[in-house]
Coordinates of C-alpha atoms and ligand atoms in Angstrom, one line a residue:
X1114 CA 71.3 72.6 108.3
X1115 CA 72.1 74.0 111.7
X1116 CA 75.0 72.4 113.6
X1117 CA 73.9 71.3 117.1
X1118 CA 77.2 69.7 118.3
X1119 CA 80.9 70.3 118.3
X1120 CA 83.2 67.5 117.3
X1121 CA 86.2 66.7 119.5
X1122 CA 88.7 68.6 117.3
X1123 CA 86.4 71.7 117.5
X1124 CA 86.2 71.3 121.3
X1125 CA 90.0 71.4 121.4
X1126 CA 90.4 74.2 118.9
X1127 CA 87.9 76.5 120.6
X1128 CA 88.8 75.4 124.2
X1129 CA 89.5 79.0 125.3
X1130 CA 86.1 80.1 124.1
X1131 CA 84.4 77.2 125.7
X1132 CA 86.1 78.1 129.0
X1133 CA 84.4 81.4 128.9
X1134 CA 81.0 81.0 130.4
X1135 CA 79.8 84.0 128.3
X1136 CA 80.5 82.0 125.2
X1137 CA 80.6 78.3 126.1
X1138 CA 79.3 75.6 123.7
X1139 CA 76.1 77.5 122.9
X1140 CA 78.1 80.6 121.8
X1141 CA 80.5 78.5 119.8
X1142 CA 77.7 76.8 118.0
X1143 CA 76.2 80.2 117.2
X1144 CA 79.6 81.2 115.7
X1145 CA 79.7 77.9 113.8
X1146 CA 76.2 78.5 112.3
X1147 CA 76.8 82.1 111.5
X1148 CA 77.3 83.5 107.9
X1149 CA 79.4 86.7 107.7
X1150 CA 80.3 88.6 104.5
X1151 CA 83.6 90.7 104.6
X1152 CA 83.6 93.4 102.0
X1153 CA 87.2 94.3 101.1
X1154 CA 90.2 92.2 102.0
X1155 CA 92.6 95.1 102.5
X1156 CA 93.9 96.8 105.7
X1157 CA 90.7 96.3 107.7
X1158 CA 89.6 93.1 106.0
X1159 CA 92.8 91.2 106.8
X1160 CA 92.5 91.3 110.7
X1161 CA 88.7 90.9 110.5
X1162 CA 89.1 87.8 108.3
X1163 CA 91.9 86.3 110.4
X1164 CA 90.0 86.7 113.7
X1165 CA 86.6 85.6 112.4
X1166 CA 88.3 82.5 110.8
X1167 CA 90.2 81.7 114.0
X1168 CA 87.1 82.2 116.1
X1169 CA 85.2 79.6 114.1
X1170 CA 82.6 81.7 112.2
X1171 CA 81.1 78.8 110.1
X1172 CA 80.7 80.6 106.7
X1173 CA 82.7 83.6 105.6
X1174 CA 82.3 85.4 102.3
X1175 CA 85.3 87.4 101.0
X1176 CA 84.8 89.9 98.3
X1177 CA 87.5 92.0 96.8
X1178 CA 88.3 92.8 93.1
X1179 CA 91.9 93.9 93.7
X1180 CA 95.3 92.2 93.4
X1181 CA 98.0 92.5 96.1
X1182 CA 100.3 95.5 95.6
X1183 CA 103.7 95.8 97.2
X1184 CA 102.5 99.0 99.1
X1185 CA 99.7 96.9 100.7
X1186 CA 102.1 94.8 102.7
X1187 CA 102.8 97.5 105.2
X1188 CA 99.3 96.8 106.7
X1189 CA 97.6 93.9 104.9
X1190 CA 99.0 91.2 107.0
X1191 CA 97.4 88.2 105.2
X1192 CA 99.7 88.6 102.2
X1193 CA 103.3 88.0 101.5
X1194 CA 105.9 89.5 99.1
X1195 CA 105.7 86.7 96.6
X1196 CA 101.9 87.2 96.3
X1197 CA 102.2 90.7 94.8
X1198 CA 100.0 90.8 91.7
X1199 CA 97.7 87.9 92.8
X1200 CA 94.0 88.4 93.6
X1201 CA 93.4 89.3 97.2
X1202 CA 90.1 87.3 97.7
X1203 CA 91.7 84.1 96.4
X1204 CA 95.0 84.5 98.3
X1205 CA 93.2 85.4 101.5
X1206 CA 90.9 82.4 101.5
X1207 CA 93.7 80.0 100.7
X1208 CA 95.7 81.3 103.8
X1209 CA 92.6 81.4 105.9
X1210 CA 91.7 77.8 104.9
X1211 CA 95.0 76.7 106.3
X1212 CA 94.4 78.6 109.5
X1213 CA 91.0 76.9 109.9
X1214 CA 90.0 74.2 107.4
X1215 CA 86.6 73.8 109.2
X1216 CA 85.4 77.1 107.8
X1217 CA 83.4 77.3 104.5
X1218 CA 84.7 80.2 102.4
X1219 CA 82.9 81.9 99.6
X1220 CA 85.3 83.8 97.3
X1221 CA 84.2 86.7 95.1
X1222 CA 86.8 88.4 92.9
X1223 CA 84.3 90.9 91.6
X1224 CA 83.7 94.3 93.2
X1225 CA 80.5 94.7 95.3
X1226 CA 78.4 97.0 93.2
X1227 CA 74.8 98.0 92.8
X1228 CA 74.1 95.2 90.3
X1229 CA 75.3 92.3 92.5
X1230 CA 75.1 93.7 96.1
X1231 CA 71.6 92.5 96.9
X1232 CA 72.1 89.0 95.6
X1233 CA 75.4 88.6 97.5
X1234 CA 74.4 90.2 100.8
X1235 CA 71.1 88.3 101.0
X1236 CA 73.0 85.1 101.7
X1237 CA 74.7 86.4 104.9
X1238 CA 73.6 87.3 108.5
X1239 CA 76.1 90.1 109.1
X1240 CA 78.1 92.3 106.7
X1241 CA 81.5 93.8 107.7
X1242 CA 82.4 96.9 105.7
X1243 CA 86.2 96.9 105.3
X1244 CA 86.4 99.0 102.1
X1245 CA 88.1 102.4 101.6
X1246 CA 85.5 104.3 99.7
X1247 CA 82.2 106.0 100.3
X1248 CA 80.4 104.5 97.3
X1249 CA 80.6 101.0 98.7
X1250 CA 79.9 102.2 102.2
X1251 CA 76.6 103.8 101.2
X1252 CA 75.8 100.8 99.0
X1253 CA 76.4 98.4 101.9
X1254 CA 74.3 100.6 104.2
X1255 CA 71.4 100.9 101.7
X1256 CA 71.2 97.2 100.9
X1257 CA 71.5 96.2 104.6
X1258 CA 68.8 98.7 105.6
X1259 CA 66.5 97.4 102.8
X1260 CA 67.1 93.8 103.8
X1261 CA 67.0 94.4 107.5
X1262 CA 70.6 93.1 108.2
X1263 CA 73.2 94.5 110.6
X1264 CA 76.6 95.6 109.4
X1265 CA 79.8 96.5 111.2
X1266 CA 81.3 99.7 109.9
X1267 CA 85.0 100.6 110.2
X1268 CA 87.0 103.4 108.7
X1269 CA 90.5 104.7 109.0
X1270 CA 92.4 107.8 108.2
X1271 CA 96.1 108.5 109.0
X1272 CA 96.2 107.8 112.8
X1273 CA 92.4 107.8 113.5
X1274 CA 89.7 105.3 113.1
X1275 CA 86.0 104.7 113.7
X1276 CA 83.8 101.6 114.4
X1277 CA 80.1 101.2 114.7
X1278 CA 77.5 98.5 114.5
X1279 CA 74.8 99.8 112.2
X1280 CA 71.2 98.9 111.5
X1281 CA 71.3 96.3 114.3
X1282 CA 68.2 94.7 115.8
X1283 CA 67.6 96.5 119.1
X1284 CA 64.7 94.2 120.1
X1285 CA 61.0 95.2 120.1
X1286 CA 61.1 95.5 116.3
X1287 CA 63.4 98.5 116.6
X1288 CA 66.6 98.9 114.5
X1289 CA 69.6 100.9 115.5
X1290 CA 71.1 103.9 113.6
X1291 CA 72.4 103.5 110.1
X1292 CA 75.4 105.0 108.3
X1293 CA 73.1 107.6 106.8
X1294 CA 71.9 108.6 110.3
X1295 CA 75.4 109.8 111.0
X1296 CA 76.3 110.9 107.5
X1297 CA 73.1 111.4 105.5
X1298 CA 74.4 112.3 102.1
X1299 CA 76.9 110.8 99.7
X1300 CA 79.7 113.4 99.7
X1301 CA 81.2 115.3 96.8
X1302 CA 84.2 113.4 95.4
X1303 CA 86.6 116.3 96.2
X1304 CA 85.9 115.9 99.9
X1305 CA 86.9 112.3 100.0
X1306 CA 90.3 111.7 101.6
X1307 CA 92.3 108.8 100.1
X1308 CA 94.9 106.8 102.0
X1309 CA 96.9 106.8 98.8
X1310 CA 97.5 110.6 99.2
X1311 CA 97.4 110.9 103.0
X1312 CA 99.1 107.7 104.3
X1313 CA 98.0 105.5 107.2
X1314 CA 99.8 104.1 110.1
X1315 CA 100.2 100.3 109.5
X1316 CA 98.9 99.1 112.8
X1317 CA 95.7 101.3 112.6
X1318 CA 93.7 98.9 110.5
X1319 CA 94.9 96.2 112.8
X1320 CA 93.3 97.9 115.8
X1321 CA 90.1 99.0 114.0
X1322 CA 89.7 95.7 112.2
X1323 CA 90.1 93.8 115.4
X1324 CA 87.5 95.9 117.0
X1325 CA 85.2 95.2 114.1
X1326 CA 85.8 91.4 114.5
X1327 CA 85.0 91.8 118.2
X1328 CA 81.7 93.5 117.4
X1329 CA 80.8 90.7 115.0
X1330 CA 81.5 88.1 117.6
X1331 CA 79.4 90.0 120.2
X1332 CA 76.6 90.3 117.7
X1333 CA 76.6 86.6 117.0
X1334 CA 76.9 85.4 120.5
X1335 CA 74.8 88.1 122.1
X1336 CA 77.4 89.0 124.7
X1337 CA 78.5 92.4 126.0
X1338 CA 77.4 95.9 125.0
X1339 CA 77.3 96.3 121.3
X1340 CA 78.4 99.5 119.5
X1341 CA 74.9 99.5 118.0
X1342 CA 74.0 103.0 119.2
X1343 CA 77.4 104.5 119.4
X1344 CA 80.2 105.5 117.1
X1345 CA 83.6 104.7 118.6
X1346 CA 86.4 107.0 117.6
X1347 CA 90.0 106.0 118.2
X1348 CA 93.1 108.2 117.9
X1349 CA 96.3 106.1 118.0
X1350 CA 98.5 109.2 118.5
X1351 CA 96.9 110.3 121.7
X1352 CA 95.3 106.9 122.6
X1353 CA 92.0 108.7 123.1
X1354 CA 88.8 106.7 122.6
X1355 CA 85.5 108.4 122.4
X1356 CA 82.0 106.9 122.1
X1357 CA 79.5 109.2 120.6
X1358 CA 75.9 108.4 121.1
X1359 CA 74.0 108.0 117.8
X1360 CA 70.3 107.6 117.0
X1361 CA 68.3 106.4 114.1
X1362 CA 66.7 109.0 112.0
X1363 CA 63.0 108.6 111.3
X1364 CA 63.7 108.7 107.6
X1365 CA 66.5 106.1 107.6
X1366 CA 64.6 103.6 105.5
X1367 CA 63.6 106.3 103.0
X1368 CA 67.2 107.6 102.7
X1369 CA 68.4 104.1 101.9
X1370 CA 65.8 103.7 99.2
X1371 CA 66.6 107.1 97.7
X1372 CA 70.3 106.1 97.8
X1373 CA 69.8 102.9 95.8
X1374 CA 67.7 104.9 93.3
X1375 CA 70.4 107.6 93.0
X1376 CA 73.1 105.2 91.7
X1377 CA 75.6 106.9 94.0
X1378 CA 76.7 109.8 91.8
X1379 CA 78.5 112.4 93.9
X1380 CA 76.2 115.2 95.0
X1381 CA 76.5 118.3 92.8
X1382 CA 76.4 120.6 95.7
X1383 CA 78.1 119.2 98.8
X1384 CA 76.1 118.8 101.9
X1385 CA 79.1 117.7 103.8
X1386 CA 81.0 120.1 106.1
X1387 CA 81.9 123.5 104.6
X1388 CA 85.6 124.0 104.8
X1389 CA 87.8 126.9 105.7
X1390 CA 91.5 127.0 105.2
X1391 CA 93.9 128.2 107.9
X1392 CA 94.8 131.2 105.8
X1393 CA 91.2 132.2 105.2
X1394 CA 90.4 131.9 108.9
X1395 CA 93.4 134.0 109.8
X1396 CA 92.4 136.7 107.2
X1397 CA 88.8 136.8 108.5
X1398 CA 89.9 137.0 112.1
X1399 CA 92.4 139.8 111.2
X1400 CA 89.5 141.7 109.7
X1401 CA 87.8 141.5 113.1
X1402 CA 85.0 139.1 112.1
X1403 CA 83.2 137.6 115.1
X1404 CA 83.9 133.9 114.7
X1405 CA 83.2 131.3 117.3
X1406 CA 86.2 128.9 117.5
X1407 CA 85.2 125.5 118.7
X1408 CA 88.0 123.0 119.7
X1409 CA 86.8 119.4 119.8
X1410 CA 90.0 117.8 120.9
X1411 CA 90.7 116.5 124.4
X1412 CA 91.8 118.7 127.4
X1413 CA 95.5 117.7 127.3
X1414 CA 95.7 118.5 123.5
X1415 CA 94.0 121.9 124.2
X1416 CA 96.3 122.7 127.0
X1417 CA 99.3 122.0 124.8
X1418 CA 98.2 124.5 122.2
X1419 CA 95.0 126.0 120.9
X1420 CA 93.7 128.9 118.8
X1421 CA 93.4 132.1 120.8
X1422 CA 89.9 132.4 122.2
X1423 CA 88.8 128.9 121.2
X1424 CA 86.2 127.2 123.4
X1425 CA 86.9 123.6 124.2
X1426 CA 84.1 121.0 123.9
X1427 CA 85.7 117.5 123.4
X1428 CA 84.0 115.3 120.8
X1429 CA 82.3 113.1 123.5
X1430 CA 80.8 116.1 125.3
X1431 CA 79.3 117.6 122.1
X1432 CA 75.9 115.9 122.4
X1433 CA 75.2 117.3 125.8
X1434 CA 76.6 120.8 125.0
X1435 CA 74.9 121.6 121.7
X1436 CA 73.3 124.7 123.3
X1437 CA 76.7 126.2 123.9
X1438 CA 77.3 126.5 120.2
X1439 CA 76.0 129.8 118.8
X1440 CA 73.7 129.9 115.8
X1441 CA 74.0 133.6 115.1
X1442 CA 77.6 133.7 113.8
X1443 CA 80.1 131.5 111.9
X1444 CA 81.5 128.6 114.0
X1445 CA 84.8 127.2 113.0
X1446 CA 85.3 123.7 114.4
X1447 CA 88.8 122.2 114.6
X1448 CA 90.7 119.3 115.9
X1449 CA 94.2 118.0 115.3
X1450 CA 93.9 117.1 111.5
X1451 CA 90.3 117.9 110.6
X1452 CA 88.7 114.4 110.9
X1453 CA 87.1 114.5 114.3
X1454 CA 85.8 118.1 113.6
X1455 CA 84.3 116.9 110.3
X1456 CA 82.5 114.1 112.2
X1457 CA 81.3 116.6 114.8
X1458 CA 79.9 118.9 112.0
X1459 CA 78.2 115.9 110.3
X1460 CA 76.7 114.9 113.6
X1461 CA 75.5 118.4 114.4
X1462 CA 74.0 118.8 110.9
X1463 CA 72.2 115.4 111.2
X1464 CA 70.7 116.7 114.5
X1465 CA 69.4 119.8 112.7
X1466 CA 69.4 123.4 113.8
X1467 CA 73.0 124.4 113.0
X1468 CA 74.0 125.5 109.4
X1469 CA 76.8 127.9 110.3
X1470 CA 79.6 125.4 110.8
X1471 CA 83.0 125.4 109.1
X1472 CA 85.6 122.7 109.3
X1473 CA 89.2 124.0 109.7
X1474 CA 90.8 122.2 106.8
X1475 CA 93.8 120.2 108.1
X1476 CA 93.0 121.1 111.7
X1477 CA 95.3 122.9 114.1
X1478 CA 98.2 121.1 112.4
X1479 CA 97.6 123.1 109.2
X1480 CA 97.2 126.3 111.3
X1481 CA 100.6 125.8 113.0
X1482 CA 102.2 125.0 109.6
X1483 CA 100.7 127.9 107.7
X1484 CA 99.9 130.7 110.2
X1485 CA 101.6 130.2 113.6
X1486 CA 104.9 128.3 113.1
X1487 CA 105.9 129.0 116.7
X1488 CA 103.0 127.0 118.0
X1489 CA 104.0 124.0 120.0
X1490 CA 102.3 121.5 117.8
X1491 CA 102.4 117.8 118.6
Ligands
ATP2085 N1 83.4 97.6 95.7 C1 84.3 96.9 96.4 N2 84.0 95.6 96.6 C2 84.9 94.9 97.3 N3 86.0 95.3 97.8 C3 86.4 96.6 97.6 C4 85.5 97.5 96.8 N4 86.0 98.7 96.8 C5 87.2 98.6 97.5 N5 87.4 97.3 97.9 C6 88.6 96.8 98.6 O1 88.7 97.3 99.9 C7 90.1 97.2 100.3 C8 90.5 98.4 101.1 O2 91.8 98.2 101.5 P1 92.8 99.4 101.9 O3 92.0 100.5 102.6 O4 93.8 98.9 102.8 O5 93.3 100.0 100.6 P2 93.9 99.4 99.2 O6 92.9 99.8 98.2 O7 94.2 98.0 99.3 O8 95.3 100.2 99.1 P3 95.6 101.6 98.6 O9 94.7 102.6 99.4 O10 97.0 101.8 98.9 O11 95.2 101.6 97.1 C9 90.9 97.0 99.0 O12 91.5 95.7 99.0 C10 89.9 97.2 97.9 O13 90.1 96.5 96.7

């Protein structure tokens, strides 16, 4: 049954929300009546869960099959040293329950997978994807698209992160872009970076997870501008933030259905960005091949160092400058570490027309390490 009033203790607890005219009692009641599922109680999940619990989201589902590992504590701020080895979903909800006993928690210690995803997700208004793998990310997308539910996507890598609100209701019966509108195909396993191998700055999931929680609160209360037609990209080393405009593909529903039918096996032939190593690029340039070098970093990064002859089009300017990218010769796209450039290539592929794009593996960082050690890298 929908709550229509706040009791005195709630009025006191949420006083600072109630003082905001944009939220007020009506917004706080919306939060109280909302049902949100958080998939993954790891680096991103911890801040998402803490802030949604503190904000008074009435029902929160927590799903994670994992136990706490000592190496999680560097960023998974819900857990303590004496909880190593214990199930994350259970420990998380017991801490969160102490933070806010008014919240009703659903605890799932299984993994979200194709056999249970529909049944679980059906019971919630919004899903927050806080996992670290593509399989779940595509699964969450495909189920949410099929059920017509919004979900808040977050992803992190090293010092960079992304946030978007996907499959959101845009009004007039229209739905916003989905994950497959940005990244249509499930990638080949080899292309999937893993935090285990690459490392991640501890505060990064804190920043990105807090942004995800913010988007959830905005979706529920209807305030502000949602990231429902933009992908936000954040770089904690440079403190650059870019919002890239995204749009729904006409076949978004079809792609989701096909995804569910596929069982999420990695594609045999990768349709993700083709890669080129720094050494290969250096060899091909030395042979005089006509290669267009596209730098998608920011102006200050470019000014600090860039590949000779590279053309600068920062990520955020790509959508309006697509015509400047040639179609008649290889284009090598690069950024600092190869993440922004991979996103740019995925975006350009999704828009159609360009098939000649290569991602410089490891970005200019790898180039400086392997080819040009004298480069003033940052
Ligand atoms: N299918 C799934 N259903 C629910 N949760 C999942 C699923 N797959 C992954 N997760 C959870 O998502 C969380 C992601 O957290 P994070 O990215 O911080 O990495 P981690 O797996 O905890 O640590 P590490 O990368 O060091 O192994 C993990 O707690 C993981 O168990």
